[in-house]
Amino acid sequence: MTPVLTRTMTRSLGIPEPAWHLRSADAESGIRSTGASGDEAGPVDDGAGLPAPPELALHPLRASLGFTFREGDLAFRSARRHGEVFRSEFLGGPGKVVMISNPAHIASIMGKPDLAPSATRFSPLRPIVGPDSVLTSVGPRHKQQRGLLLPQFHGRAVTAYQERIDEATARRIDEWRPGETVALADIGQAITLDVIMSAVFGIEDAVRATPSESAVRSSMIRLLQLSTHSLATVVQLINSRSREPRGVLKMVLNPLDRAIYGVIAERRREGADGPDGAGRTDILTVLMAARGDDGEPLGDGEIRDELLTLVLAGHETTSNTVAWTFERLTRTPDVYARAMEAARSGDDAYVEALINESMRSRPVVPVVARELLAPWRFGEYAVERGRITLVSILLLHHRDDLYPRPFAFEPERFLGVKPSPQRLMPFGGGTRRCLGAGLALAELRVVISEILRRTDLAITDAPPERPQHRNVTMIPADGGLVRATVRR
Ligand code: HEM
């Protein structure tokens, strides 16, 4: 969105300046527990006589536009004005929602997936990845898909991807010319795409890839370009109420689908031993060998949905976390100096604290959603069955009672502390917690440490980059622009 449109939107929603990302390090967010009974939460009978939470005085159209374009500002303003639980209504999409940010309230729904299942059927990713992928399905189907994929993202499996992460990171940093201004989201994207394509399709070497494998990669890049284009939100709105992709999205998805089905057909002809008989270990091979509860193999459409989910879910999230980390570091020179020293002296604890602070202060997925299948108590309020609960990770991460000086960038707050999953949840939680968190963290450790080790970046006094909301992510509007003065 252009700055003029952004300003108009800000004014029309009555959002006070400065925008949340421009607040000073000493500012308070105003978000904290509201009373003695504030932490009680869980399913209740008929609302237990409790009042409904305050409702935003916004027409559903304005609320939808506000949350689409200025989600962060609207969330901060509403929480400051109405407290930690408030209701709103959107035109289309999830409809009636309640937004929460109290750790006990969040734990109450994360711990009861049967009564509060994921609401990703309303996700903007649904027209792209279909209704049956691990991201969009619920109940037994979700359990089955998750069980199938989880081992591919755990301990030993992630270690197997390590070499690929190291190699892709080194290559992209080697290409970086000192003096050039680059968007770190682009560098992060190139690295994470290499890694995920290798994990998912087993495509290690672009030169030896078959024509279908090369077509998958190039059409995937086109889809990712569309998802980061400035008109992506319009495409998202056009597709928001449809089960099938429409318009430009359909045009971009058709060649990608053909390419994916081409690779699946090649693999079926080849068998699981691979072209050199050594045996394939990629996720596509695992999915092709899998049997459902009915003993039947997955259909090609189901395999396609799963593959696309993994590439999309694992790509923009990780690359923009890298971009945000350096967007923050190049604006906080003391922290940057300490982080460089830590990476160069092998102080992994500080790098880990830095990653936590980056994901706390700029969570790339700011909200996750659950559908309430029972009336629910949130502190002194109750909401009716059927309401969609938006768990605001962004607000949780900026509560004054959990994080003093919430707008300051201070990795030290995580030094020597194992953050509790109730307080720090960049990967969501419960049975839907991010499937790729282990892989993402392995990538972040390498990419962030190597950039800190091998480059000196120019400190900037430019204003903080504006958080831009795109699909389900919150990304730096300029992609995390940095300039290296030295590269080793
Ligand atoms: C920094 C990087 C990442 C962040 C911040 C992130 C964040 C998230 C969040 C917040 C959710 C929703 C959780 C919930 O509803 O409670 C999620 C789900 C998911 N993520 Fe990630 N993610 C990242 C990287 C990845 C990677 C690398 C992959 C895979 C290759 C991946 C695959 C998935 C999948 C498949 C789901 C759906 C899980 C389910 O519903 O069972 N993510 N992620």
XYZ file of C-alpha atoms and ligand atoms in Angstrom:
531
model
C 0.000 0.000 0.000
C 1.285 3.492 -0.809
C 2.194 5.854 2.086
C -0.738 8.141 1.122
C -3.232 5.279 1.312
C -1.673 4.114 4.560
C -2.086 7.594 6.084
C -5.690 7.816 4.880
C -6.432 4.402 6.373
C -4.764 5.395 9.634
C -6.861 8.561 9.898
C -10.132 6.881 8.946
C -9.624 4.222 11.632
C -8.749 6.806 14.249
C -5.383 5.132 14.890
C -3.225 7.513 16.931
C 0.286 8.307 15.783
C 2.970 7.245 16.206
C 2.269 3.862 14.674
C 3.220 1.007 17.018
C 6.504 0.251 15.298
C 7.647 3.854 15.861
C 7.036 3.863 19.624
C 10.060 4.770 21.719
C 11.991 2.100 23.602
C 10.682 3.455 26.927
C 6.995 3.513 25.946
C 4.499 1.152 27.587
C 2.003 -0.795 25.515
C -0.747 -0.505 28.128
C -1.534 -4.219 27.733
C -1.641 -6.164 30.994
C -3.995 -8.271 33.139
C -7.168 -6.519 34.149
C -8.236 -8.029 37.468
C -8.198 -10.844 39.993
C -10.445 -13.053 37.894
C -8.654 -11.925 34.715
C -6.764 -15.185 34.157
C -9.671 -17.618 34.438
C -10.501 -19.132 31.073
C -12.051 -22.184 29.448
C -15.292 -23.608 28.082
C -18.409 -22.683 30.104
C -22.142 -23.437 30.021
C -24.117 -20.732 28.254
C -21.602 -18.017 29.040
C -22.033 -18.540 32.840
C -23.876 -15.208 33.097
C -20.758 -13.253 32.214
C -20.936 -10.179 29.955
C -19.605 -10.183 26.397
C -16.233 -8.455 25.857
C -16.264 -4.864 24.549
C -16.898 -4.595 20.805
C -14.944 -2.280 18.485
C -17.124 0.528 17.180
C -16.159 -0.197 13.587
C -18.412 -1.163 10.684
C -17.472 -4.698 9.507
C -16.109 -3.272 6.233
C -13.817 -0.842 8.054
C -12.771 -3.535 10.509
C -11.911 -5.877 7.598
C -9.914 -3.205 5.777
C -8.252 -2.099 8.994
C -7.140 -5.605 9.914
C -6.059 -6.351 6.337
C -3.843 -3.290 6.006
C -3.081 -2.047 9.545
C -3.611 -5.098 11.736
C -0.851 -4.197 14.186
C -1.951 -0.619 14.775
C -5.593 -1.548 15.121
C -4.752 -4.348 17.567
C -2.571 -2.103 19.756
C -5.109 0.722 19.720
C -8.008 -1.587 20.570
C -6.166 -3.384 23.373
C -5.114 -0.084 24.901
C -8.658 1.233 24.739
C -10.690 -1.901 25.571
C -8.303 -4.181 27.469
C -6.925 -7.613 26.666
C -10.165 -9.127 25.282
C -12.279 -7.405 22.625
C -14.696 -8.353 19.876
C -15.080 -7.246 16.284
C -16.847 -8.328 13.136
C -15.378 -8.697 9.652
C -17.115 -8.626 6.339
C -16.633 -12.180 5.079
C -13.711 -14.363 6.124
C -13.998 -15.434 9.769
C -16.976 -13.087 10.455
C -17.404 -12.545 14.204
C -14.100 -12.613 16.060
C -12.647 -12.082 19.517
C -9.008 -11.081 19.943
C -7.072 -12.284 22.985
C -3.537 -11.807 24.277
C -3.535 -13.057 27.895
C -1.252 -16.140 28.277
C -3.807 -17.998 30.458
C -6.609 -17.319 27.964
C -4.407 -18.494 25.108
C -3.367 -21.647 26.998
C -7.045 -22.466 27.613
C -7.757 -22.750 23.895
C -4.410 -24.184 22.762
C -4.859 -27.013 25.280
C -8.293 -28.054 23.936
C -7.965 -28.682 20.203
C -11.216 -30.710 20.167
C -13.233 -27.755 21.461
C -11.127 -25.054 19.817
C -9.815 -26.438 16.506
C -7.710 -24.407 14.100
C -9.626 -21.911 11.967
C -7.204 -22.137 9.037
C -10.129 -22.984 6.794
C -10.456 -19.175 6.670
C -6.749 -18.779 5.875
C -5.828 -16.799 2.745
C -3.574 -19.768 1.920
C -6.555 -22.097 1.580
C -7.418 -21.367 -2.086
C -3.755 -22.081 -2.892
C -3.007 -25.152 -0.792
C -6.482 -26.686 -0.833
C -8.720 -27.824 2.056
C -6.948 -31.073 2.944
C -3.361 -30.112 3.630
C -1.836 -30.330 7.109
C -2.358 -26.560 7.418
C -6.011 -26.415 6.431
C -7.462 -29.705 7.685
C -8.797 -30.413 11.193
C -9.650 -33.501 13.281
C -8.500 -36.995 12.295
C -7.345 -35.880 8.831
C -5.033 -33.278 10.381
C -3.726 -35.793 12.918
C -2.892 -38.251 10.165
C -1.138 -35.688 7.940
C 0.810 -34.258 10.854
C 1.901 -37.710 12.012
C 3.179 -38.391 8.521
C 5.168 -35.179 8.209
C 6.426 -34.574 11.755
C 9.343 -37.049 11.563
C 10.603 -35.145 8.500
C 11.151 -32.040 10.641
C 12.552 -33.539 13.807
C 16.091 -33.856 15.242
C 17.877 -36.242 12.895
C 15.951 -35.095 9.839
C 16.916 -31.466 10.476
C 20.569 -32.489 10.967
C 20.425 -34.021 7.514
C 19.389 -30.632 6.081
C 22.262 -28.856 7.861
C 24.788 -29.281 5.069
C 22.336 -27.844 2.578
C 21.668 -24.847 4.843
C 25.411 -24.166 5.284
C 26.095 -24.471 1.575
C 23.141 -22.301 0.444
C 24.023 -19.613 3.025
C 27.712 -19.496 2.054
C 26.827 -19.261 -1.648
C 24.387 -16.370 -1.211
C 26.764 -14.408 1.022
C 29.603 -14.956 -1.501
C 27.419 -13.282 -4.154
C 26.949 -10.204 -1.992
C 28.961 -7.183 -3.169
C 30.053 -4.661 -0.512
C 28.538 -1.220 -1.057
C 25.375 -2.671 -2.554
C 22.076 -2.034 -0.779
C 20.183 -5.316 -0.574
C 16.879 -6.499 0.838
C 17.687 -9.292 3.254
C 14.277 -10.832 2.634
C 15.485 -11.592 -0.925
C 18.724 -13.197 0.268
C 16.825 -15.115 2.938
C 14.304 -16.253 0.324
C 16.971 -17.585 -2.004
C 18.524 -19.581 0.858
C 15.276 -20.930 2.289
C 14.002 -21.848 -1.172
C 17.166 -23.875 -1.843
C 16.756 -25.654 1.485
C 13.043 -26.383 1.239
C 13.224 -27.532 -2.406
C 15.942 -29.955 -1.398
C 13.988 -31.220 1.631
C 10.663 -31.500 -0.155
C 11.610 -32.577 -3.676
C 15.177 -33.779 -3.166
C 16.294 -31.233 -5.807
C 19.923 -30.694 -4.780
C 21.515 -29.527 -7.934
C 19.734 -27.176 -10.330
C 21.946 -28.394 -13.218
C 20.959 -32.057 -12.793
C 17.264 -31.308 -12.253
C 14.783 -32.807 -14.755
C 12.723 -30.346 -16.868
C 9.690 -30.924 -14.597
C 11.799 -30.299 -11.478
C 13.180 -27.067 -12.989
C 9.629 -26.039 -13.926
C 8.483 -26.613 -10.319
C 11.209 -24.306 -9.057
C 10.565 -21.531 -11.584
C 6.768 -21.621 -11.197
C 7.177 -21.702 -7.428
C 9.289 -18.533 -7.654
C 6.508 -16.913 -9.743
C 3.936 -17.833 -7.093
C 6.168 -16.448 -4.345
C 6.700 -13.250 -6.343
C 2.935 -12.878 -6.614
C 2.541 -13.392 -2.878
C 5.041 -10.609 -2.147
C 3.797 -8.233 -4.887
C 2.173 -5.006 -3.713
C -1.135 -6.144 -5.246
C -1.043 -9.453 -3.369
C -3.616 -8.184 -0.891
C -6.063 -7.493 -3.729
C -5.508 -11.022 -5.045
C -6.060 -12.266 -1.490
C -9.337 -10.343 -1.140
C -10.586 -11.621 -4.527
C -9.907 -15.167 -3.375
C -11.008 -14.718 0.239
C -14.451 -16.292 -0.068
C -13.688 -18.875 -2.694
C -12.760 -22.512 -2.316
C -10.978 -22.548 -5.666
C -8.275 -20.135 -6.879
C -9.485 -17.307 -9.128
C -8.031 -14.688 -11.489
C -4.264 -14.056 -11.454
C -3.815 -16.663 -8.735
C -5.327 -19.328 -10.975
C -3.090 -18.251 -13.862
C 0.010 -18.615 -11.718
C -1.096 -21.875 -10.097
C -1.935 -23.744 -13.329
C 1.668 -24.101 -14.605
C 2.877 -24.875 -11.076
C 0.311 -27.652 -10.719
C 1.275 -29.092 -14.117
C 4.938 -29.078 -13.079
C 4.245 -30.731 -9.703
C 2.089 -33.435 -11.291
C 4.896 -33.904 -13.857
C 7.418 -34.563 -11.072
C 5.019 -36.940 -9.283
C 4.533 -38.898 -12.545
C 8.319 -39.070 -13.089
C 8.845 -40.372 -9.558
C 6.138 -43.009 -9.982
C 7.867 -44.254 -13.142
C 11.257 -44.236 -11.461
C 10.277 -45.926 -8.172
C 11.546 -45.012 -4.681
C 15.122 -46.131 -5.446
C 15.790 -42.969 -7.474
C 17.715 -42.651 -10.738
C 20.980 -44.006 -9.263
C 19.342 -46.738 -7.162
C 20.593 -45.153 -3.909
C 17.082 -44.543 -2.548
C 15.370 -41.227 -2.097
C 14.699 -39.705 1.324
C 12.856 -36.514 0.347
C 9.386 -35.636 1.625
C 7.747 -36.275 -1.749
C 8.982 -39.882 -1.604
C 7.654 -40.249 1.961
C 4.236 -38.941 0.906
C 4.105 -41.216 -2.113
C 4.841 -44.257 0.036
C 2.332 -43.287 2.765
C -0.979 -45.069 3.302
C -4.072 -43.411 4.752
C -6.198 -44.921 7.545
C -8.107 -46.747 4.809
C -4.873 -48.371 3.611
C -4.999 -46.437 0.344
C -2.095 -44.305 -0.945
C -2.538 -40.523 -1.037
C -3.918 -39.183 -4.319
C -1.760 -36.915 -6.499
C -3.955 -33.917 -5.556
C -3.427 -34.561 -1.846
C 0.334 -34.881 -2.340
C 0.366 -31.635 -4.346
C -1.502 -29.768 -1.566
C 0.958 -30.956 1.068
C 4.054 -30.084 -0.968
C 2.789 -26.604 -1.718
C 1.897 -26.054 1.948
C 5.403 -26.885 3.081
C 7.080 -24.628 0.543
C 4.741 -21.703 1.214
C 4.637 -22.055 5.008
C 8.382 -22.493 5.259
C 9.587 -19.791 2.994
C 8.399 -16.229 3.551
C 8.259 -16.778 7.316
C 11.911 -17.712 7.719
C 13.296 -15.226 5.199
C 11.412 -12.307 6.729
C 12.545 -13.265 10.224
C 16.104 -12.845 8.915
C 15.116 -9.497 7.372
C 13.493 -8.242 10.606
C 16.504 -9.318 12.680
C 18.854 -7.079 10.705
C 16.285 -4.311 10.349
C 16.323 -4.169 14.172
C 20.097 -4.648 14.526
C 21.092 -1.892 12.093
C 18.932 0.509 14.139
C 20.335 -0.516 17.544
C 24.136 -0.146 17.220
C 24.984 -1.386 20.732
C 23.050 -4.598 20.217
C 24.540 -5.033 16.750
C 28.100 -4.661 18.103
C 27.415 -7.238 20.814
C 25.748 -9.638 18.348
C 28.689 -9.410 15.923
C 31.137 -10.119 18.708
C 29.011 -13.047 19.884
C 28.782 -14.624 16.414
C 32.496 -14.130 15.800
C 33.506 -15.642 19.146
C 31.081 -18.570 18.945
C 28.774 -17.295 21.722
C 25.737 -19.312 20.622
C 23.713 -18.308 23.693
C 23.642 -14.664 22.621
C 22.693 -15.533 19.034
C 19.860 -17.681 20.405
C 18.686 -14.781 22.600
C 18.884 -12.487 19.572
C 16.678 -14.820 17.515
C 14.127 -14.965 20.356
C 14.086 -11.181 20.719
C 13.703 -10.731 16.981
C 10.736 -13.123 16.853
C 9.275 -11.500 19.979
C 9.427 -7.943 18.721
C 8.525 -8.672 15.088
C 6.623 -12.009 14.922
C 6.196 -12.723 11.200
C 2.928 -14.536 11.927
C 1.224 -12.017 14.231
C -2.061 -13.896 14.707
C -3.241 -17.514 14.769
C -6.919 -18.426 14.792
C -9.091 -21.029 16.514
C -12.811 -21.737 16.198
C -14.759 -22.038 19.457
C -17.086 -25.049 19.488
C -18.380 -24.114 22.972
C -19.120 -20.851 24.811
C -15.833 -19.710 26.350
C -14.797 -17.671 29.349
C -11.935 -15.205 28.949
C -11.400 -13.604 32.368
C -14.391 -11.463 33.291
C -16.075 -12.012 29.919
C -17.588 -14.875 27.944
C -18.172 -15.308 24.212
C -20.648 -17.508 22.404
C -19.994 -20.774 20.573
C -18.884 -20.370 16.956
C -16.846 -17.191 17.425
C -13.391 -17.209 15.849
C -10.666 -16.470 18.376
C -7.712 -14.500 17.094
C -4.702 -15.157 19.294
C -2.605 -12.026 18.934
C 1.005 -13.152 19.159
C 2.008 -9.544 18.503
C 0.102 -8.222 21.543
C 1.175 -11.138 23.766
C 4.798 -10.325 22.925
C 4.298 -6.675 23.904
C 2.543 -7.057 27.259
C 4.006 -4.735 29.872
C 3.591 -7.419 32.562
C 5.608 -10.006 30.609
C 8.135 -7.807 28.849
C 9.141 -4.534 30.534
C 10.076 -1.934 27.877
C 8.212 -3.989 25.254
C 9.190 -1.704 22.351
C 12.926 -1.870 23.121
C 15.084 -4.360 21.210
C 16.948 -6.158 23.987
C 18.157 -9.744 23.369
C 19.558 -9.678 26.932
C 16.039 -10.276 28.242
C 16.330 -13.848 26.950
C 19.912 -14.532 28.137
C 19.994 -17.474 30.517
C 16.199 -17.788 30.220
C 14.353 -20.615 28.552
C 11.273 -18.755 27.327
C 8.041 -20.414 28.332
C 5.844 -21.402 25.378
C 3.011 -19.427 27.013
C 4.980 -16.181 26.852
C 6.882 -16.493 23.607
C 4.965 -18.153 20.796
C 6.246 -17.107 17.351
C 5.485 -20.644 16.140
C 1.952 -20.778 17.570
C 1.065 -23.568 19.965
C -0.694 -26.762 20.966
C -1.288 -29.497 18.417
C -0.988 -26.958 15.596
C 2.421 -25.569 16.598
C 4.505 -24.889 13.511
C 5.598 -28.171 11.987
C 8.777 -26.655 10.594
C 9.942 -24.825 13.758
C 13.036 -27.059 14.107
C 14.046 -26.494 10.497
C 13.309 -22.757 10.731
C 15.478 -22.384 13.845
C 18.314 -24.361 12.232
C 18.143 -22.007 9.230
C 17.935 -18.865 11.357
C 20.963 -19.870 13.472
C 23.147 -20.408 10.409
C 21.966 -17.505 8.258
C 21.986 -14.914 11.059
C 25.347 -16.048 12.498
C 27.003 -16.128 9.079
C 25.786 -12.651 8.120
C 27.037 -11.380 11.489
C 30.375 -13.148 10.987
C 31.047 -12.368 7.363
C 29.700 -8.845 6.840
C 29.905 -5.431 8.483
C 26.589 -3.714 7.880
C 26.103 0.047 7.847
C 24.186 1.359 10.841
C 21.227 3.480 9.747
C 19.238 6.325 11.260
C 16.380 5.704 8.799
C 13.017 5.215 10.529
C 12.098 1.623 11.400
C 10.640 -0.279 8.445
C 6.858 -0.353 8.445
C 5.300 -3.745 9.227
C 3.317 -4.747 6.164
C 0.584 -7.351 6.492
C 0.519 -9.801 3.625
C -1.463 -13.025 3.607
C -0.898 -14.311 7.121
C 2.487 -12.672 7.564
C 3.838 -9.384 8.868
C 6.918 -8.455 6.883
C 9.231 -5.413 6.717
C 7.826 -3.104 4.018
C 11.237 -2.651 2.348
C 12.368 -6.245 2.823
C 14.985 -5.429 5.485
C 17.271 -3.101 3.506
C 20.934 -3.204 4.509
C 24.284 -2.176 3.051
C 27.439 -4.169 3.724
C 30.596 -2.078 4.083
C 32.816 -5.161 4.353
C 32.336 -8.787 3.315
C 34.698 -11.554 4.339
C 10.562 -18.354 11.325
C 9.893 -19.198 10.591
C 8.498 -19.672 10.856
C 7.524 -19.124 11.646
C 7.597 -17.860 12.482
C 6.367 -19.990 11.541
C 5.189 -19.769 12.234
C 4.084 -20.622 12.167
C 2.850 -20.413 12.897
C 2.563 -19.248 13.847
C 2.021 -21.425 12.589
C 0.584 -21.623 13.093
C 0.620 -22.354 14.411
C -0.709 -22.372 15.158
O -1.779 -22.275 14.541
O -0.667 -22.488 16.400
C 2.717 -22.291 11.663
C 2.192 -23.450 11.133
C 2.842 -24.236 10.223
N 4.148 -24.062 9.753
Fe 5.431 -22.604 10.280
N 6.654 -21.030 10.693
C 7.943 -20.882 10.255
C 8.641 -21.740 9.427
C 8.134 -22.904 8.895
C 8.874 -23.851 8.101
C 10.361 -23.751 7.751
C 7.988 -24.829 7.710
C 8.171 -26.078 6.876
C 8.971 -26.350 6.035
C 6.711 -24.514 8.301
C 5.581 -25.270 8.150
C 4.406 -25.072 8.846
C 3.239 -25.939 8.736
C 3.112 -27.170 7.841
C 2.274 -25.424 9.599
C 0.874 -25.989 9.883
C 0.963 -26.904 11.107
C -0.377 -27.498 11.547
O -1.410 -26.865 11.346
O -0.359 -28.614 12.118
N 6.841 -23.340 8.999
N 3.982 -21.779 11.436
